[in-house]
PDB file of C-alpha atoms in Angstrom:
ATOM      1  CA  UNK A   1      -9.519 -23.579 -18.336  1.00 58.00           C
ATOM      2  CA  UNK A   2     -11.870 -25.312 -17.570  1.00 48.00           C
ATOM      3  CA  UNK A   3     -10.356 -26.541 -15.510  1.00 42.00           C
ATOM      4  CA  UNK A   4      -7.439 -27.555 -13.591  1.00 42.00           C
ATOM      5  CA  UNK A   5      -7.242 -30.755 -12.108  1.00 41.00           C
ATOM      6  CA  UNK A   6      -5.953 -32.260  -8.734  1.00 41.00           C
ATOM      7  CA  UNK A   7      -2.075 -32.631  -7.800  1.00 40.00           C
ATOM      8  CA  UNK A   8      -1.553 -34.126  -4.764  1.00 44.00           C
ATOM      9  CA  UNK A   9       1.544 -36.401  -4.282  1.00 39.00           C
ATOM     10  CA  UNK A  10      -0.114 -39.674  -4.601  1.00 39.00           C
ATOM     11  CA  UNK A  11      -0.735 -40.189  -0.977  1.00 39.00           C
ATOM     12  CA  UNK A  12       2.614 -40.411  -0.442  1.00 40.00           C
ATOM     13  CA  UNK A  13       3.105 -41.018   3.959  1.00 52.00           C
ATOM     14  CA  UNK A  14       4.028 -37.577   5.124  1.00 71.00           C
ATOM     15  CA  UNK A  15       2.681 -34.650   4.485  1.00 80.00           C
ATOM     16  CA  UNK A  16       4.244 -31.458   3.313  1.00 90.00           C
ATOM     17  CA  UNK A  17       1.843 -28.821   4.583  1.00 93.00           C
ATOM     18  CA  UNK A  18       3.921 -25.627   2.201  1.00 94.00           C
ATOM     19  CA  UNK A  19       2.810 -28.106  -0.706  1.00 94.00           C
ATOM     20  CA  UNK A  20      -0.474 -28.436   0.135  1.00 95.00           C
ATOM     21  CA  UNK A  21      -1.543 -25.094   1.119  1.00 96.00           C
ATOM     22  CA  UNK A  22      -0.113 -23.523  -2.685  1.00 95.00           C
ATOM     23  CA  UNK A  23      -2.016 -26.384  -4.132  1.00 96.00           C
ATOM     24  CA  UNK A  24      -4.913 -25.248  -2.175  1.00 96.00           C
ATOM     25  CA  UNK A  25      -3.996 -21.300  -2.883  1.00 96.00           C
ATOM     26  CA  UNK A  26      -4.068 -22.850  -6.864  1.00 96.00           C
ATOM     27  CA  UNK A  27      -7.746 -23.949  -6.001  1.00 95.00           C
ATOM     28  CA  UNK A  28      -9.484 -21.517  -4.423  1.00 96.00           C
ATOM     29  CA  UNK A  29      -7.792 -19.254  -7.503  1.00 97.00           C
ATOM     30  CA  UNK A  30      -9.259 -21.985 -10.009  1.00 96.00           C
ATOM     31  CA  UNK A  31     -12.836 -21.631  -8.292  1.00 96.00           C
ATOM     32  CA  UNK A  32     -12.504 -17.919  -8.455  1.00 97.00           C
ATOM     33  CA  UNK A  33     -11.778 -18.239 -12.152  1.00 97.00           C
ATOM     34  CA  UNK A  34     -14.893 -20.810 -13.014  1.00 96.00           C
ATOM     35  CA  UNK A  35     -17.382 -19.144 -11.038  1.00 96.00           C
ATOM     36  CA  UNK A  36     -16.416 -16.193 -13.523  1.00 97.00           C
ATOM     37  CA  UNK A  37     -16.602 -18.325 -16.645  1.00 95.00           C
ATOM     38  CA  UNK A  38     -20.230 -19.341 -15.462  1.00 94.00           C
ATOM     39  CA  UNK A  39     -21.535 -16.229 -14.766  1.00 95.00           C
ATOM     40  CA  UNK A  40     -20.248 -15.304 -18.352  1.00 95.00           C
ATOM     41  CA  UNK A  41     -22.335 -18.154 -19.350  1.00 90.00           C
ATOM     42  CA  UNK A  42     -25.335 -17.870 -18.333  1.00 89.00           C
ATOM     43  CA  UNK A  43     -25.191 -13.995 -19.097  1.00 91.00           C
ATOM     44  CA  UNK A  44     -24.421 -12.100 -15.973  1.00 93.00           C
ATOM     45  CA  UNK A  45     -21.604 -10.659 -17.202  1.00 95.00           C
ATOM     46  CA  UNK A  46     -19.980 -10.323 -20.362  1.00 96.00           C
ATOM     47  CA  UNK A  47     -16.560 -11.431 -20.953  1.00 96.00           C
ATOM     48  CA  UNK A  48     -14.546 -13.124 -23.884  1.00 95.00           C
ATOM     49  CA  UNK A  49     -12.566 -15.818 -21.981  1.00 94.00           C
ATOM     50  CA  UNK A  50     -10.867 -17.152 -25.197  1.00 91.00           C
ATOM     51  CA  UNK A  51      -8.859 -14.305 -26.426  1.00 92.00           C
ATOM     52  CA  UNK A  52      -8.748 -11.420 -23.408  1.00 96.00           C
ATOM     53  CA  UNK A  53      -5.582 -11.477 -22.372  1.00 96.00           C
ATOM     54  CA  UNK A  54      -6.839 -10.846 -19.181  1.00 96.00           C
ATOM     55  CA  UNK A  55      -8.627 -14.502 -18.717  1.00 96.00           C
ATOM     56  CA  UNK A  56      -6.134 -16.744 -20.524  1.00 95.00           C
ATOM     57  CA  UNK A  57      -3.128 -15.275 -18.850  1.00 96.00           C
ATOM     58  CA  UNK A  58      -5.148 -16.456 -15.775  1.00 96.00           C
ATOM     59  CA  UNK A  59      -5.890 -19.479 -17.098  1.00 96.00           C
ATOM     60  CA  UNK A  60      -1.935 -20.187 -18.239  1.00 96.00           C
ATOM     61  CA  UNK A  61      -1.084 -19.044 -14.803  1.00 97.00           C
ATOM     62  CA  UNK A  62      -3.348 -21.385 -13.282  1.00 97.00           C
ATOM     63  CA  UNK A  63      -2.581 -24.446 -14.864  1.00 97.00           C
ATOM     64  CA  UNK A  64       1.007 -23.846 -14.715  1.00 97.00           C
ATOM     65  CA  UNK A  65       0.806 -23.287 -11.038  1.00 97.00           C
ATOM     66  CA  UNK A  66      -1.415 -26.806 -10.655  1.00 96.00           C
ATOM     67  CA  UNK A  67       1.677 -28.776 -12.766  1.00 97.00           C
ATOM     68  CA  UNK A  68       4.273 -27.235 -10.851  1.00 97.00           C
ATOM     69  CA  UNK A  69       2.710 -28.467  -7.480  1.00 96.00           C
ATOM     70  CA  UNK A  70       2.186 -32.014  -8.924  1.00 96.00           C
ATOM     71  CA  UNK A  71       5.817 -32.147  -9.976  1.00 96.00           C
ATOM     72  CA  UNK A  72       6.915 -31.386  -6.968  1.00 96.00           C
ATOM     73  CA  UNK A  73       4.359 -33.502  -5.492  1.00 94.00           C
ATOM     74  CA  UNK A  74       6.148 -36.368  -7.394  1.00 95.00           C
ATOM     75  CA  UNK A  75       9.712 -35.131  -6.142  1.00 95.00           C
ATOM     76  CA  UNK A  76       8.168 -35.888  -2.859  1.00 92.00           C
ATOM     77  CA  UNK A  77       6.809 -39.666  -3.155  1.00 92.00           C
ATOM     78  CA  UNK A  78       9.935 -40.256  -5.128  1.00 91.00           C
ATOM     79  CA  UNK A  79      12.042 -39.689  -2.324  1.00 89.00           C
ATOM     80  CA  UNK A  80       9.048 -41.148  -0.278  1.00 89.00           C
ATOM     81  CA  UNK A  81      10.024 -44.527  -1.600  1.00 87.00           C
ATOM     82  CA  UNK A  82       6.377 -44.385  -3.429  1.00 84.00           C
ATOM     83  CA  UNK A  83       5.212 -47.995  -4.208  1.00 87.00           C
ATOM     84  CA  UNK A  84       3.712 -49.022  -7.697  1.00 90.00           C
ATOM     85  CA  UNK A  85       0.397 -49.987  -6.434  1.00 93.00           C
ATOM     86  CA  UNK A  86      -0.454 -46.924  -4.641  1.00 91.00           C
ATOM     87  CA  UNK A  87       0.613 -44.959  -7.731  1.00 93.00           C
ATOM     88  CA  UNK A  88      -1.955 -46.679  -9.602  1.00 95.00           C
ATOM     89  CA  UNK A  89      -4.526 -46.410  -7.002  1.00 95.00           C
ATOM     90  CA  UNK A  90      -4.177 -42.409  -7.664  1.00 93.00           C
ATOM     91  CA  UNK A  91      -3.822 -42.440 -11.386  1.00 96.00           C
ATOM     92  CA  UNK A  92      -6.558 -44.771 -11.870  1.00 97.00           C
ATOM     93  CA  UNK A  93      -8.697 -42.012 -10.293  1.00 96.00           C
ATOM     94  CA  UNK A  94      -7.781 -39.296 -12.312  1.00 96.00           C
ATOM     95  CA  UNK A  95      -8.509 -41.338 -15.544  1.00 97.00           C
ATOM     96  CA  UNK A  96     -11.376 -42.017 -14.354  1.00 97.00           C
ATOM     97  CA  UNK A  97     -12.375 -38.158 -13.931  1.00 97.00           C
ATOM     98  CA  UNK A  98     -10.653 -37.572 -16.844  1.00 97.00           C
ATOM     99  CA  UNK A  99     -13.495 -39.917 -18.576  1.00 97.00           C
ATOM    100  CA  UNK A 100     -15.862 -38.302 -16.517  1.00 96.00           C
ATOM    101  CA  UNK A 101     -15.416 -34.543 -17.623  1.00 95.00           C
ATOM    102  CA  UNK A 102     -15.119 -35.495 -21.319  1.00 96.00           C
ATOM    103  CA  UNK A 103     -18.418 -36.920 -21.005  1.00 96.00           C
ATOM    104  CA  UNK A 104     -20.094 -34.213 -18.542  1.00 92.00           C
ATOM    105  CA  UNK A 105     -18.222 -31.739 -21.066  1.00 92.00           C
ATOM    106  CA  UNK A 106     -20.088 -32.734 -24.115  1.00 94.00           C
ATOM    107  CA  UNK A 107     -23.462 -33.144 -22.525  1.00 91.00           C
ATOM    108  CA  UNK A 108     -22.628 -29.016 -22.086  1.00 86.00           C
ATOM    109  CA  UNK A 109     -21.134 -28.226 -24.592  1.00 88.00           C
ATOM    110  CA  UNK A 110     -21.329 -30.609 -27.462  1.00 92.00           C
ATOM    111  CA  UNK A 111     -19.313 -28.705 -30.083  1.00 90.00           C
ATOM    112  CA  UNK A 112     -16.299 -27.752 -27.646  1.00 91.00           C
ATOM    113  CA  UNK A 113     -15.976 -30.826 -24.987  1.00 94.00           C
ATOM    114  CA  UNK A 114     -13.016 -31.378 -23.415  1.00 95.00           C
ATOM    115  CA  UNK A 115     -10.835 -34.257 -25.195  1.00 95.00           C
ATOM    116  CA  UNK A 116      -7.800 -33.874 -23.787  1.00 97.00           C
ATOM    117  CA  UNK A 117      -7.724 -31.550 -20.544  1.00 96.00           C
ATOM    118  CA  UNK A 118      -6.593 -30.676 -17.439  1.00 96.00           C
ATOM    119  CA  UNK A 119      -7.073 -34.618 -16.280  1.00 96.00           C
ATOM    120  CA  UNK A 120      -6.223 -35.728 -19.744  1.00 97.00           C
ATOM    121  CA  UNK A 121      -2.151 -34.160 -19.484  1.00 97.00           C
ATOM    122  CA  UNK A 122      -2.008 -35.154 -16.490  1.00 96.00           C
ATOM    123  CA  UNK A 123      -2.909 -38.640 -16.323  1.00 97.00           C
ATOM    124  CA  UNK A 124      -0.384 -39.169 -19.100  1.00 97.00           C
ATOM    125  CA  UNK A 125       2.429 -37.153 -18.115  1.00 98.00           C
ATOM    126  CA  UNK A 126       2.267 -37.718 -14.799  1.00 96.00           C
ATOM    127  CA  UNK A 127       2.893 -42.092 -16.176  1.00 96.00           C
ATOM    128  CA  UNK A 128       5.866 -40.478 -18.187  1.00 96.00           C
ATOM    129  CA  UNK A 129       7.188 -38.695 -15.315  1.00 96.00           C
ATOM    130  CA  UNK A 130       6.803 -41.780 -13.121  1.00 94.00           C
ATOM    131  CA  UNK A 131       8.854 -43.705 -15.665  1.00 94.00           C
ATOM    132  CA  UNK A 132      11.560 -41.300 -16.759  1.00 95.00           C
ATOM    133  CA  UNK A 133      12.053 -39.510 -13.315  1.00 93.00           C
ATOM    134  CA  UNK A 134      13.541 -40.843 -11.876  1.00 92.00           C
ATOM    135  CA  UNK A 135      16.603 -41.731 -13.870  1.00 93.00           C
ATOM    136  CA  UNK A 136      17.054 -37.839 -14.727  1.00 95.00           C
ATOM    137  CA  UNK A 137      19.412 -35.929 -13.009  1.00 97.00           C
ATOM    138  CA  UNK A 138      18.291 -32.454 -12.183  1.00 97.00           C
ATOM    139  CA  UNK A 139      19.839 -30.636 -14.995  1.00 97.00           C
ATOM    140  CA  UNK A 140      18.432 -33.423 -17.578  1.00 98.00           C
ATOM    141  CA  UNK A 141      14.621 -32.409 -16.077  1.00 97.00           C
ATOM    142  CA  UNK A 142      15.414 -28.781 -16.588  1.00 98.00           C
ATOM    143  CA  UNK A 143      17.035 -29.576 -20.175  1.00 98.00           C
ATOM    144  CA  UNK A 144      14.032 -31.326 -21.613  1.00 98.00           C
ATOM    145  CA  UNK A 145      11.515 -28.864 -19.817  1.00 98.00           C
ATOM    146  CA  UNK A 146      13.179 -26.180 -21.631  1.00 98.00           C
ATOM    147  CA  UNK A 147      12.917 -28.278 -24.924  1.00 98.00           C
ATOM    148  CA  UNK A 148       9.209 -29.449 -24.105  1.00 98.00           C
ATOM    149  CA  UNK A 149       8.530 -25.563 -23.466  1.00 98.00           C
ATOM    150  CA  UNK A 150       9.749 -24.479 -27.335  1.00 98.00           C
ATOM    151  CA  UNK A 151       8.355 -28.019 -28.719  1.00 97.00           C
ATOM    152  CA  UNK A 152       4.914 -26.451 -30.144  1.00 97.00           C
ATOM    153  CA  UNK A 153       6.668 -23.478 -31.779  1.00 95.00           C
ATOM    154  CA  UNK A 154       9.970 -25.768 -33.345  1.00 95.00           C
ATOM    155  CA  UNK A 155       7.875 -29.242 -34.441  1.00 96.00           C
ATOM    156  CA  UNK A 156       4.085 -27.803 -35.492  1.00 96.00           C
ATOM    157  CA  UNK A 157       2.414 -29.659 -37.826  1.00 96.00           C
ATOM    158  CA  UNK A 158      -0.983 -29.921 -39.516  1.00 96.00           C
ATOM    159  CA  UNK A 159      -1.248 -33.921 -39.187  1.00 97.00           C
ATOM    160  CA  UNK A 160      -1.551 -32.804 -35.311  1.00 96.00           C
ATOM    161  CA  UNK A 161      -4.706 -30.832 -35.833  1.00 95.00           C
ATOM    162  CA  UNK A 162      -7.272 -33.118 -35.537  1.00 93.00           C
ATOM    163  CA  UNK A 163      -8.865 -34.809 -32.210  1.00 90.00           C
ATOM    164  CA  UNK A 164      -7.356 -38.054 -32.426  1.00 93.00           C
ATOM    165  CA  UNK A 165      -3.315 -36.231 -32.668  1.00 96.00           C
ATOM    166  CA  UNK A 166      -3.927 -32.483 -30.835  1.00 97.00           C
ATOM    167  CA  UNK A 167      -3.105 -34.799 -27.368  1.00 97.00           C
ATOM    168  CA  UNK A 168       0.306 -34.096 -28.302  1.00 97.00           C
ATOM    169  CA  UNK A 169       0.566 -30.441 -28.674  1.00 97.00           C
ATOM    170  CA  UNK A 170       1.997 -30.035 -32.176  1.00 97.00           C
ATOM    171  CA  UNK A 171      -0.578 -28.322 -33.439  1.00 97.00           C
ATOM    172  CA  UNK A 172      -0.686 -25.380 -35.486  1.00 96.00           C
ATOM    173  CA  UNK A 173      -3.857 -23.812 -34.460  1.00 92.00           C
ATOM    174  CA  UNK A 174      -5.572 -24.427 -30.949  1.00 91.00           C
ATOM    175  CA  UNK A 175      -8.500 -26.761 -31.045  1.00 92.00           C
ATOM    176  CA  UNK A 176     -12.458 -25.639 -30.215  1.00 89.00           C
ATOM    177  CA  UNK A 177     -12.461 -26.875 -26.596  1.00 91.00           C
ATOM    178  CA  UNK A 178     -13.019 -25.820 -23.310  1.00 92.00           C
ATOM    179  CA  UNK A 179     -10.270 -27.122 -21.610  1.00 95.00           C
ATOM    180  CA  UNK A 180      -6.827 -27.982 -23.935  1.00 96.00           C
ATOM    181  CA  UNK A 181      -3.410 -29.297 -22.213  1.00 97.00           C
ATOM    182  CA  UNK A 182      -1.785 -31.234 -24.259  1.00 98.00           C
ATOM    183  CA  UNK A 183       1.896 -32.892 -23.458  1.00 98.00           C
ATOM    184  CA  UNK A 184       3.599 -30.045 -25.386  1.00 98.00           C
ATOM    185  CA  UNK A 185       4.683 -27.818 -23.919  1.00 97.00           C
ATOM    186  CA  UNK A 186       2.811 -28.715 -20.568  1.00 98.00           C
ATOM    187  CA  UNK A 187       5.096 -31.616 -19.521  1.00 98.00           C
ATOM    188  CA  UNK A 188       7.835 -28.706 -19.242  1.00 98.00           C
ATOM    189  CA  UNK A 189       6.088 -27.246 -16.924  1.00 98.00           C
ATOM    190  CA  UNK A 190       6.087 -30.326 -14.738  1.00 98.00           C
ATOM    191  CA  UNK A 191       9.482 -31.398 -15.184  1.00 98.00           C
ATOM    192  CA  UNK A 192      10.658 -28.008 -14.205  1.00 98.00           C
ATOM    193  CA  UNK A 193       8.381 -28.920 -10.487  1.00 98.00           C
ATOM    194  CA  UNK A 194       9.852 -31.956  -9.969  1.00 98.00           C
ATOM    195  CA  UNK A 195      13.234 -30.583 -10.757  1.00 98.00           C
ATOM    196  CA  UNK A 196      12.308 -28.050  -8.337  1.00 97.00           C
ATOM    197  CA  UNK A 197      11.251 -30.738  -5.291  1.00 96.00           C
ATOM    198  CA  UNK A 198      14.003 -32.389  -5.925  1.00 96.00           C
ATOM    199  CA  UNK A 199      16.381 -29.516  -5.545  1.00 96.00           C
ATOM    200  CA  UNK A 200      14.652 -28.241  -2.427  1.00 95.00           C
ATOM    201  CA  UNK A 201      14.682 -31.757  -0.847  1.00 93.00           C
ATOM    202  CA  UNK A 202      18.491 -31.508  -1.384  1.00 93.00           C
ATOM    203  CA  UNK A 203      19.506 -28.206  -0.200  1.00 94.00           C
ATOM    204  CA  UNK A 204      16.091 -26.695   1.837  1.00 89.00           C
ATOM    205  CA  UNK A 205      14.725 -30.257   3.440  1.00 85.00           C
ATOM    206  CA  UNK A 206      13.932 -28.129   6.720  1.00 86.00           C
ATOM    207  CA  UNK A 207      11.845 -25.573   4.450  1.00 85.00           C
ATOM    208  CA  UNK A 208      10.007 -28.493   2.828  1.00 81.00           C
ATOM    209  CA  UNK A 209       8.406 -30.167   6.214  1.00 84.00           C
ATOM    210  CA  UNK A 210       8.395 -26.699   7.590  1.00 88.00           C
ATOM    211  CA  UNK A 211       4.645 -25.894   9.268  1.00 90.00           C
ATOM    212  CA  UNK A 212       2.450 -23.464   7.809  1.00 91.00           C
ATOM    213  CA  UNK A 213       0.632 -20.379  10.201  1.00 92.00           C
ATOM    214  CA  UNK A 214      -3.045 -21.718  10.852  1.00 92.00           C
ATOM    215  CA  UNK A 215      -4.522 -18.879   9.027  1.00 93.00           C
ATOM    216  CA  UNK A 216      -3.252 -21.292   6.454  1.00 94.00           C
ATOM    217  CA  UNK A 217      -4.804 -24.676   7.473  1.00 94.00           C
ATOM    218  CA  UNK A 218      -8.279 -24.204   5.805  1.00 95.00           C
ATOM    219  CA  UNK A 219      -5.683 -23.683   2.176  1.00 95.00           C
ATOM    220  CA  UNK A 220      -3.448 -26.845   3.189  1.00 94.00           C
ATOM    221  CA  UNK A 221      -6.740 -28.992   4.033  1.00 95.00           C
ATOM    222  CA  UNK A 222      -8.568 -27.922   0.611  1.00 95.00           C
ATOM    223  CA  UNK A 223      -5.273 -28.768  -0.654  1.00 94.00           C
ATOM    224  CA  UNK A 224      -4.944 -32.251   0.017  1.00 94.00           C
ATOM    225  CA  UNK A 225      -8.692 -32.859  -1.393  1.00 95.00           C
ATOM    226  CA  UNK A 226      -8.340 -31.259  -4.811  1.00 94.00           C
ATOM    227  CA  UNK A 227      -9.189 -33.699  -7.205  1.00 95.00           C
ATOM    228  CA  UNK A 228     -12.914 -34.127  -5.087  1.00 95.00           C
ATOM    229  CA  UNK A 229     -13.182 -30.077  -5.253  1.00 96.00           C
ATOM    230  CA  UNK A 230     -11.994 -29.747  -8.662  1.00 95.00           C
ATOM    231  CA  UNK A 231     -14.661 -32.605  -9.626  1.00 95.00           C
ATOM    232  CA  UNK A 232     -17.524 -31.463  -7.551  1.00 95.00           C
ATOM    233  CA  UNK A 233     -17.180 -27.444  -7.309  1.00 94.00           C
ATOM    234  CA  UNK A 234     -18.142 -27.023 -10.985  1.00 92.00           C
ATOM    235  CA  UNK A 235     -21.710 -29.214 -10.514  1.00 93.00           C
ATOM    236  CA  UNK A 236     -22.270 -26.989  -7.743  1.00 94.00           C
ATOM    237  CA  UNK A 237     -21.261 -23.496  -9.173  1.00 94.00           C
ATOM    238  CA  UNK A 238     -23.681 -24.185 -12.019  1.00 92.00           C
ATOM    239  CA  UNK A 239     -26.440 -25.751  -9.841  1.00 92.00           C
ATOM    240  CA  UNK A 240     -26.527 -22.596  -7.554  1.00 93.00           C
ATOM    241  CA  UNK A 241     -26.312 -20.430 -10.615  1.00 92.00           C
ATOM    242  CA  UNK A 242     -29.072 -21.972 -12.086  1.00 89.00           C
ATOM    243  CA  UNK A 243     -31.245 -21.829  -9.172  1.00 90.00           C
ATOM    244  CA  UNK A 244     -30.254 -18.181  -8.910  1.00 88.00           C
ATOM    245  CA  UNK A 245     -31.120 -17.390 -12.226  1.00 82.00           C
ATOM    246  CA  UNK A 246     -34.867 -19.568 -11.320  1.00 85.00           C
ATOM    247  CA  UNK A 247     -35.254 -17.338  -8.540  1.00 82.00           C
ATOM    248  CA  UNK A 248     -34.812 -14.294 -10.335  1.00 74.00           C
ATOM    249  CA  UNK A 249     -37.202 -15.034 -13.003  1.00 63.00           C
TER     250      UNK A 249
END
C-alpha cells in the first residue's frame, strides 16, 4: 500500500478507546506489512507485492480497515458537535502529508510515486463526507456505499487513465504507483464506517465509550498518534534497513 494513512476523529473531546485501539491494531498490521515491502526491496526476500494475492489482499484489507475507522471516527465528532475550525486544523495536516509523500515518493521511486494515495482519498473524501454526512440518513450512507463500491466496474473509462483523472477511480487499468486510492470505490468503504458509528451510537452507545483491557492501552495510545507513525515509521524502517544492510557488507 504503501501506505495507509491516519484516521483519528479529528480531535474530537472524548475519546473512544474501542476506536482507537482497532485503529492502532490497523497500524501495527500496516508496519508489519511495510517492513515486508522493504525487505523485498532492498533484496532480503523475494516477493511480488503487486499481483500475489497474498500481499494485495493484505493491502485491500488494510486500507479498508483504516477507512472504516475514520468513518466511524467522523460518526463520532459528528455527534461530538465537531466545530469547522478544528476540522480544518486536522485536514490541513493530512494535505500537508499528503504533499509530503508524493514528493518523498518520487525522490524513491521516480517512475511509480504516489499521486493520489492513502492521504490523497482521504483528504478529499473525508471534505465530502464532512459536507454530505451529515444530511444522510443511515440507509442513504449504506445506499451510495454500495453504489460507490460497483462504481469502477459500471462507469470505467479510458479518459480516467491518465494522472491528472485516475483520482477518481474510473479507470480501466490500475496506474504504476505505489500507493493508489482513489474516491471510487474507496469512499464506499467510508460511508459504510460512518454508517456504522452512527448506528452503534444509536443502539450500542454503552459499547462505544466502553474501556478497553490494558493489555490494550499500548494499541489505543499508538492509535490516537497514527498520522505521526504512519509519517515517520517508513523513514525509519528504511533507515535501519539501510544501516543493516551497511553493516553486513
Amino acid at each position: 500500500m504503501h501506505s495507509s494513512s491516519s484516521t483519528s476523529s479529528f480531535g474530537s473531546t472524548a475519546r473512544y478507546p474501542r476506536l482507537d485501539a482497532l485503529r492502532g491494531a490497523a497500524i501495527v498490521w500496516m508496519a508489519a506489512f511495510h517492513f515486508a515491502f522493504d525487505l523485498n526491496h532492498f533484496g532480503w526476500i523475494s516477493q511480488d507485492f503487486y499481483r500475489d494475492a497474498f500481499w494485495t489482499g493484505q493491502r485491500t484489507l488494510i486500507v479498508s480497515l483504516f477507512l472504516l475507522c475514520a468513518g466511524m471516527g467522523q460518526a463520532l465528532a459528528l455527534q461530538q458537535g465537531l466545530s469547522w475550525p478544528r476540522f480544518w486544523r486536522r485536514w490541513v495536516q493530512i494535505a500537508a502529508c499528503a504533499i509530503a509523500v508524493s514528493i518523498g515518493s518520487y525522490m524513491m521511486y521516480p517512475r511509480s510515486f504516489i499521486s493520489f494515495g492513502v492521504l490523497h482519498g482521504m483528504a478529499l473524501m473525508l471534505l465530502l463526507l464532512r459536507f454530505a454526512g451529515p444530511r444522510l440518513p443511515i440507509w442513504a450512507c449504506c445506499a451510495l456505499g454500495a453504489f460507490a463500491l460497483m462504481a469502477p466496474q459500471l462507469l470505467s473509462h479510458p479518459f480516467f487513465d491518465s494522472r491528472w483523472t485516475n483520482w477518481l477511480g474510473l479507470v480501466t487499468h490500475k496506474p504504476i504507483a505505489e500507493d493508489y486510492v482513489p474516491i471510487l470505490p474507496w469512499l464506499g468503504v467510508l460511508l459504510f464506517g460512518f454508517a456504522l458509528g452512527r448506528w452503534l451510537l444509536i443502539h450500542r452507545a454503552s459499547w462505544c465509550r466502553a474501556d478497553i483491557s490494558p493489555k490494550l492501552a499500548p494499541l489505543a495510545l499508538l492509535g490516537r498518534w497514527s498520522l505521526t507513525f504512519y509519517m515517520l515509521h517508513q523513514p525509519v524502517l528504511i533507515g535501519m534497513l539501510k544501516l543493516a544492510a551497511t553493516m553486513r557488507g
